[in-house]
Amino acid sequence: ILLRKELQVYSNILLINPQTPEFVSNKDYYIPHNILYLAALFPDITRVLDLNTCNDNLVDIVKEQKPSLIGIGCLFSGQFQSVVEYAKTIKSNCGNIPIVIGGIHPTNFAFEILSNCDCFDFIVCGEGEESFANLVNGSHLESIDSLAYRLNGTVFVNFRKGYITKLDSLPFPAYHLIDIKD
């Protein structure tokens, strides 16, 4: 019998856009739409940190914000190593704050990542809006589509049962949470 993880509702979220890796020659920064769509789901309890525009210390920011859940975007495989380093730094300096990642690399390698990287607690695979909202709202982990998680040392990957068919039902990205000039 698997012991169900106690339901957790998160009330303070920090979403992090990782810094563009050094090997990327084009340093034109982009608006992190992926994170802003997720932030729009819970704008009153979410803070957005774009590490391309912020020079403050990550540990200091996390300690100041005291998030109950941290989400880190990983749009492509070239960002994955830095995302791992961010998560390890947070876990070792800020306590055991749950960390969720999403993006194409985590989507393709969810089982392998959770099997080998204990710095991550959850992976949202593919479209993140509904899965992330269900995680934040405290749904049972096994009922959340496209969520990968670890329970009692075992990795589980819930398969997607459907896609968002009414894109107009999604809230507009939370642009007010970032400084566009940056």
CSV table of C-alpha atoms in Angstrom, one decimal, residues 3 5 14-15 21 26 29 43 45 56 61 63 72 75 90 106 120 122 133 151-152 162 170-171 176-177:
chain,number,residue,atom,x,y,z
A,3,LEU,CA,1.1,6.0,1.7
A,5,LYS,CA,1.3,12.3,0.5
A,14,LEU,CA,7.8,32.0,-6.6
A,15,LEU,CA,8.2,31.4,-10.4
A,21,PRO,CA,23.2,30.1,-20.6
A,26,ASN,CA,22.3,35.8,-28.8
A,29,TYR,CA,16.1,38.4,-23.6
A,43,PRO,CA,-1.6,36.6,-9.4
A,45,ILE,CA,0.1,34.8,-4.4
A,56,ASP,CA,20.2,40.0,-6.6
A,61,ILE,CA,15.4,36.5,-2.6
A,63,LYS,CA,14.6,33.8,2.0
A,72,ILE,CA,11.4,27.0,-12.4
A,75,LEU,CA,12.3,25.7,-21.9
A,90,ILE,CA,17.7,26.6,-2.9
A,106,PRO,CA,11.6,18.0,-18.2
A,120,PHE,CA,13.1,18.5,-7.7
A,122,PHE,CA,7.4,17.7,-9.2
A,133,ALA,CA,-3.3,24.9,-10.9
A,151,LEU,CA,6.2,9.3,-3.4
A,152,ASN,CA,7.9,7.0,-0.8
A,162,GLY,CA,-6.4,15.7,-22.7
A,170,LEU,CA,-6.9,30.8,-19.9
A,171,PRO,CA,-6.2,34.1,-18.2
A,176,HIS,CA,2.0,43.3,-14.3
A,177,LEU,CA,4.3,41.0,-12.3
